[in-house]
Each structure stands twice: as structure tokens, then as C-alpha cells.
Amino acid sequence: MPEREGALGDAADQRTPRLTIGEVLAVLRDDFPDVTISKIRYLESEDLVHPQRTPSGYRKFSRADVTRLRYVLTAQRDHYLPLRVIKDHLDALDRGEPLPSGTGGPEGVPPASQGAGDAEGTTTRTPPLSPEQFARASGLEPGQLADCVQFGLLGTDADGRHPASDLPIARAAAGLARHGIEPRHLRVYRTGAEREAGLIEQLVAPVLRARSEEARTRATEKLQELAALSAQLHTALLEARLRDLLRP
């Protein structure tokens, strides 16, 4: 299949050495700490990025592929756009068409990078979103969003608003719903996550009790490492189980 070229790449890509998926992860991780190999594979499966494949099946990413990934991840993080909207944007750019005005993000949802700063220059948290904003940004139908709250996947504050930090959970639930997996089926994920978090908490709690800034920094680094390893183990176990289903 010929490689697709678009507005986010150029002919020089053909002469640029290509990157493995691990190298792409290393390039993106400084700006997007939460990105994972599974996330990149998922974006490929949604037709948002189109790496070449070697004869043995390994992905090889061009500079344009990395640029497209940055575009997708930024649109999700800063503007809370669902993947179907981001794909429409990329398709329009590939056709050489300008994006319609006002499509930088859902109406009424401020980009995370535009939070107000305090007197010391720190940035305030992104305000919580109304159910309508949250549903639009995540791709969930209002009824599906209500079900996610009912079954403990998502929470709200006293005013019924949703924290923007819960958008990755909601987007995953929306993607699974498109495959017929309803929020009520996802309680097993919540239960598993709670057990994993409890195990990690036992390991990190002694460091947190030290209360020094250095100790909290070490605890944060340890939390990030343990979370990444836990996600890696979960993905590997799930993929192994699914491979078993395909065996004759």
C-alpha cells in the first residue's frame, strides 16, 4: 500500500531515517508523559497515523507520523477533542482545506494551556466541565455518561461537574461502547484498578510519611514507575490471553 502523505509531512520524509515505536515513545514522552506504546497502537488502529511496516511486521514511523501524533495528543490534551473530530481535522488538512473557525476545541471548554496564573507564576487547574461539555469532549452519549457515573467509573463534584482529568477514562469507555461494551460491564476494570492502586500505595506510603520535599519527589517518581509497570503488565497479560483465543 502506498504511503499516505498530507499537510503535516513533506517529501523530505522519504529521506529521513524512520523510528521504531519505542523511539517514537521516547520522543513524545517529554511533552506527553502519559503516552504509551498501547496508546500509539490504538491511534494507528483508529486510522490517525500510518506507519510503514517492515517485512517482519515492525512499525517504522516517519517524521510526518510523529507530527501527526503530536497533533492528535495535543488536540486531546489541550482541547478535549474526541478522536472522530481530530480525524476529520487531519483529513481536512490532508486535503489542503482550512479548518473551520471555532474548531480548536469544544465550545466553552478552555484549553489546559490557558489556565490563569497566580502571583507566583503557577498555573491553575483546568476548571471542571459540565455534563454537556464533558460528554461532548469524551464522545459519550448523555445516557452513557450517566451510566459511567452510576457504575463508579466517573465521579462528579458537588455541582455535578466532571474533572477534566477524567477525560481519558471517559474516552476509553466511549470507544468500548462503540464495540458494544456498556459501562455496566466495566466495573471489573474499576475493581482491578482499585486493587492495583492499593498495592502501589502500600509500597509508596512509607516514603510519603517522611514529608520532606526530596522524599515526595522520590515517591512521585516511584509512583510513575510502578504505574507504568502495572499498565505494562496488564496489557501484556491481556494480549497473551487474547492470543490464546486465536489459537486453533
Tab-separated table of C-alpha atoms in Angstrom, residues 13-247:
chain	number	residue	atom	x	y	z
A	13	ASP	CA	10.256	12.461	4.993
A	14	GLN	CA	11.204	9.922	2.351
A	15	ARG	CA	14.895	10.616	3.049
A	16	THR	CA	14.619	10.773	6.840
A	17	PRO	CA	15.506	7.678	8.880
A	18	ARG	CA	12.390	6.090	10.332
A	19	LEU	CA	11.802	5.415	14.015
A	20	THR	CA	10.666	2.347	15.862
A	21	ILE	CA	7.610	2.639	18.085
A	22	GLY	CA	9.884	2.676	21.149
A	23	GLU	CA	11.896	5.567	19.703
A	24	VAL	CA	8.682	7.470	18.952
A	25	LEU	CA	7.591	6.940	22.549
A	26	ALA	CA	10.894	8.403	23.773
A	27	VAL	CA	10.476	11.439	21.501
A	28	LEU	CA	6.931	12.158	22.671
A	29	ARG	CA	7.171	11.350	26.359
A	30	ASP	CA	8.723	14.651	27.493
A	31	ASP	CA	5.680	16.560	26.215
A	32	PHE	CA	3.124	13.797	26.799
A	33	PRO	CA	4.127	11.825	29.924
A	34	ASP	CA	1.007	9.645	29.793
A	35	VAL	CA	1.563	8.343	26.255
A	36	THR	CA	2.257	4.608	25.957
A	37	ILE	CA	3.047	2.124	23.207
A	38	SER	CA	-0.501	0.811	23.522
A	39	LYS	CA	-1.828	4.334	23.011
A	40	ILE	CA	0.220	4.768	19.814
A	41	ARG	CA	-1.001	1.402	18.535
A	42	TYR	CA	-4.574	2.416	19.310
A	43	LEU	CA	-4.217	5.695	17.385
A	44	GLU	CA	-2.934	3.674	14.432
A	45	SER	CA	-5.921	1.335	14.677
A	46	GLU	CA	-8.190	4.412	14.524
A	47	ASP	CA	-6.503	5.421	11.224
A	48	LEU	CA	-4.946	8.577	12.674
A	49	VAL	CA	-1.348	7.645	11.890
A	50	HIS	CA	0.006	5.379	9.161
A	51	PRO	CA	3.477	3.945	9.878
A	52	GLN	CA	5.166	1.703	7.373
A	53	ARG	CA	5.639	-1.980	8.192
A	54	THR	CA	8.830	-3.926	7.663
A	55	PRO	CA	8.605	-7.381	6.033
A	56	SER	CA	8.676	-8.854	9.545
A	57	GLY	CA	5.788	-6.632	10.647
A	58	TYR	CA	7.586	-3.992	12.735
A	59	ARG	CA	6.263	-0.428	12.615
A	60	LYS	CA	8.551	2.292	11.234
A	61	PHE	CA	7.432	5.890	11.804
A	62	SER	CA	8.333	8.881	9.641
A	63	ARG	CA	8.749	12.479	10.787
A	64	ALA	CA	5.229	13.177	9.439
A	65	ASP	CA	3.868	10.303	11.560
A	66	VAL	CA	5.402	11.832	14.698
A	67	THR	CA	3.966	15.243	13.769
A	68	ARG	CA	0.511	13.711	13.337
A	69	LEU	CA	0.808	12.001	16.722
A	70	ARG	CA	1.741	15.325	18.333
A	71	TYR	CA	-1.285	16.943	16.685
A	72	VAL	CA	-3.609	14.217	17.978
A	73	LEU	CA	-2.218	14.195	21.516
A	74	THR	CA	-2.272	18.000	21.749
A	75	ALA	CA	-5.858	18.170	20.494
A	76	GLN	CA	-6.891	15.630	23.122
A	77	ARG	CA	-4.944	17.178	25.994
A	78	ASP	CA	-5.486	20.892	25.370
A	79	HIS	CA	-8.870	20.946	23.627
A	80	TYR	CA	-10.526	17.703	24.813
A	81	LEU	CA	-11.470	16.766	21.243
A	82	PRO	CA	-12.776	13.232	20.589
A	83	LEU	CA	-10.830	11.153	18.089
A	84	ARG	CA	-13.508	11.284	15.411
A	85	VAL	CA	-13.267	15.100	15.358
A	86	ILE	CA	-9.469	15.000	15.307
A	87	LYS	CA	-9.609	12.578	12.381
A	88	ASP	CA	-11.891	14.975	10.498
A	89	HIS	CA	-9.349	17.740	11.137
A	90	LEU	CA	-6.466	15.626	9.855
A	91	ASP	CA	-8.425	14.550	6.784
A	92	ALA	CA	-9.225	18.201	6.025
A	93	LEU	CA	-5.575	19.184	6.398
A	94	ASP	CA	-4.533	16.286	4.162
A	95	ARG	CA	-6.929	17.592	1.501
A	96	GLY	CA	-5.422	21.065	1.802
A	97	GLU	CA	-8.600	22.524	3.297
A	98	PRO	CA	-8.549	25.102	6.115
A	99	LEU	CA	-10.184	24.108	9.364
A	100	PRO	CA	-13.500	25.857	10.058
A	101	SER	CA	-13.242	28.698	12.529
A	102	GLY	CA	-14.048	27.758	16.090
A	103	THR	CA	-12.905	24.134	15.786
A	104	GLY	CA	-9.907	24.497	18.081
A	105	GLY	CA	-11.902	22.913	20.887
A	106	PRO	CA	-15.449	22.269	22.099
A	107	GLU	CA	-17.364	25.450	22.836
A	108	GLY	CA	-16.931	26.588	26.405
A	109	VAL	CA	-14.017	24.243	27.146
A	110	PRO	CA	-10.843	26.272	27.789
A	111	PRO	CA	-7.521	24.780	26.597
A	112	ALA	CA	-5.496	23.438	29.513
A	113	SER	CA	-2.528	25.606	28.494
A	114	GLN	CA	-4.587	28.778	29.026
A	115	GLY	CA	-5.272	28.423	32.730
A	116	ALA	CA	-4.899	31.592	34.743
A	117	GLY	CA	-1.622	32.103	36.569
A	118	ASP	CA	-1.292	33.131	40.176
A	119	ALA	CA	1.081	35.728	41.637
A	120	GLU	CA	3.944	33.243	41.695
A	121	GLY	CA	3.515	32.236	38.065
A	122	THR	CA	1.984	28.832	38.659
A	123	THR	CA	-0.934	27.723	36.505
A	124	THR	CA	-4.337	26.995	37.988
A	125	ARG	CA	-6.107	23.728	37.286
A	126	THR	CA	-8.462	23.450	34.352
A	127	PRO	CA	-11.994	24.141	35.632
A	128	PRO	CA	-14.357	21.161	35.880
A	129	LEU	CA	-16.688	20.579	32.939
A	130	SER	CA	-20.452	20.491	32.842
A	131	PRO	CA	-22.010	17.135	31.866
A	132	GLU	CA	-22.763	18.532	28.391
A	133	GLN	CA	-19.178	19.731	27.869
A	134	PHE	CA	-17.742	16.523	29.281
A	135	ALA	CA	-19.958	14.280	27.125
A	136	ARG	CA	-19.104	16.281	24.002
A	137	ALA	CA	-15.366	16.215	24.732
A	138	SER	CA	-15.291	12.489	25.518
A	139	GLY	CA	-17.598	11.155	22.812
A	140	LEU	CA	-20.031	9.650	25.330
A	141	GLU	CA	-23.772	9.949	24.881
A	142	PRO	CA	-25.504	11.615	27.869
A	143	GLY	CA	-27.040	8.292	28.902
A	144	GLN	CA	-23.682	6.545	28.691
A	145	LEU	CA	-22.099	9.288	30.804
A	146	ALA	CA	-24.811	8.858	33.435
A	147	ASP	CA	-24.178	5.096	33.429
A	148	CYS	CA	-20.433	5.644	33.903
A	149	VAL	CA	-21.191	7.730	36.983
A	150	GLN	CA	-23.729	5.189	38.266
A	151	PHE	CA	-21.277	2.305	37.998
A	152	GLY	CA	-18.415	4.184	39.633
A	153	LEU	CA	-16.198	4.725	36.601
A	154	LEU	CA	-16.527	8.512	36.777
A	155	GLY	CA	-17.267	10.939	39.564
A	156	THR	CA	-18.649	14.455	39.892
A	157	ASP	CA	-18.223	17.339	42.284
A	158	ALA	CA	-20.980	18.804	44.464
A	159	ASP	CA	-22.299	20.764	41.469
A	160	GLY	CA	-22.473	17.698	39.204
A	161	ARG	CA	-19.430	18.738	37.135
A	162	HIS	CA	-16.678	16.421	35.919
A	163	PRO	CA	-12.904	16.942	36.349
A	164	ALA	CA	-11.095	17.280	33.030
A	165	SER	CA	-8.545	14.748	34.298
A	166	ASP	CA	-11.238	12.047	33.955
A	167	LEU	CA	-11.488	12.525	30.178
A	168	PRO	CA	-9.094	9.623	29.343
A	169	ILE	CA	-11.380	7.256	31.291
A	170	ALA	CA	-14.464	8.594	29.534
A	171	ARG	CA	-12.874	8.385	26.082
A	172	ALA	CA	-11.879	4.771	26.682
A	173	ALA	CA	-15.422	3.992	27.836
A	174	ALA	CA	-16.797	5.688	24.711
A	175	GLY	CA	-14.514	3.619	22.495
A	176	LEU	CA	-15.560	0.388	24.180
A	177	ALA	CA	-19.218	1.389	23.920
A	178	ARG	CA	-18.828	1.622	20.156
A	179	HIS	CA	-17.930	-2.081	20.265
A	180	GLY	CA	-20.974	-2.966	22.338
A	181	ILE	CA	-19.297	-2.978	25.766
A	182	GLU	CA	-21.550	-0.972	28.068
A	183	PRO	CA	-20.446	0.951	31.200
A	184	ARG	CA	-22.041	-1.676	33.463
A	185	HIS	CA	-19.586	-4.214	32.026
A	186	LEU	CA	-16.612	-2.055	33.007
A	187	ARG	CA	-16.874	-2.398	36.771
A	188	VAL	CA	-14.273	-5.159	36.599
A	189	TYR	CA	-11.757	-2.575	35.346
A	190	ARG	CA	-12.559	-0.232	38.221
A	191	THR	CA	-12.211	-3.026	40.756
A	192	GLY	CA	-8.906	-4.143	39.270
A	193	ALA	CA	-7.564	-0.579	39.251
A	194	GLU	CA	-8.542	-0.084	42.877
A	195	ARG	CA	-6.684	-3.244	43.876
A	196	GLU	CA	-3.578	-2.238	41.903
A	197	ALA	CA	-3.675	1.250	43.422
A	198	GLY	CA	-3.924	-0.262	46.892
A	199	LEU	CA	-0.878	-2.428	46.275
A	200	ILE	CA	1.148	0.504	44.963
A	201	GLU	CA	0.014	2.651	47.897
A	202	GLN	CA	1.448	0.108	50.325
A	203	LEU	CA	4.815	0.357	48.597
A	204	VAL	CA	4.937	4.160	48.425
A	205	ALA	CA	3.262	5.130	51.707
A	206	PRO	CA	6.433	4.736	53.848
A	207	VAL	CA	8.267	7.219	51.605
A	208	LEU	CA	5.384	9.695	51.697
A	209	ARG	CA	5.358	9.653	55.500
A	210	ALA	CA	8.837	11.207	55.534
A	211	ARG	CA	7.177	14.507	54.464
A	212	SER	CA	10.347	16.047	53.054
A	213	GLU	CA	10.345	17.556	49.575
A	214	GLU	CA	13.035	15.113	48.460
A	215	ALA	CA	11.003	12.176	49.771
A	216	ARG	CA	7.874	13.347	47.958
A	217	THR	CA	9.872	13.694	44.741
A	218	ARG	CA	11.149	10.124	45.153
A	219	ALA	CA	7.627	8.943	45.910
A	220	THR	CA	6.276	10.640	42.795
A	221	GLU	CA	8.936	9.048	40.620
A	222	LYS	CA	8.258	5.663	42.188
A	223	LEU	CA	4.507	6.063	41.667
A	224	GLN	CA	5.034	6.867	37.983
A	225	GLU	CA	7.354	3.914	37.505
A	226	LEU	CA	5.041	1.483	39.319
A	227	ALA	CA	2.008	2.767	37.405
A	228	ALA	CA	3.816	2.314	34.077
A	229	LEU	CA	4.936	-1.208	35.015
A	230	SER	CA	1.438	-2.096	36.220
A	231	ALA	CA	-0.077	-0.870	32.934
A	232	GLN	CA	2.595	-2.785	31.007
A	233	LEU	CA	1.811	-5.991	32.901
A	234	HIS	CA	-1.932	-5.543	32.422
A	235	THR	CA	-1.512	-5.008	28.677
A	236	ALA	CA	0.871	-7.960	28.308
A	237	LEU	CA	-1.447	-10.326	30.217
A	238	LEU	CA	-4.477	-9.213	28.220
A	239	GLU	CA	-2.664	-9.566	24.889
A	240	ALA	CA	-1.431	-13.034	25.899
A	241	ARG	CA	-4.966	-14.095	26.794
A	242	LEU	CA	-6.350	-12.774	23.533
A	243	ARG	CA	-3.628	-14.597	21.596
A	244	ASP	CA	-4.819	-17.802	23.255
A	245	LEU	CA	-8.287	-17.174	21.838
A	246	LEU	CA	-6.888	-17.125	18.318
A	247	ARG	CA	-5.069	-20.423	18.632
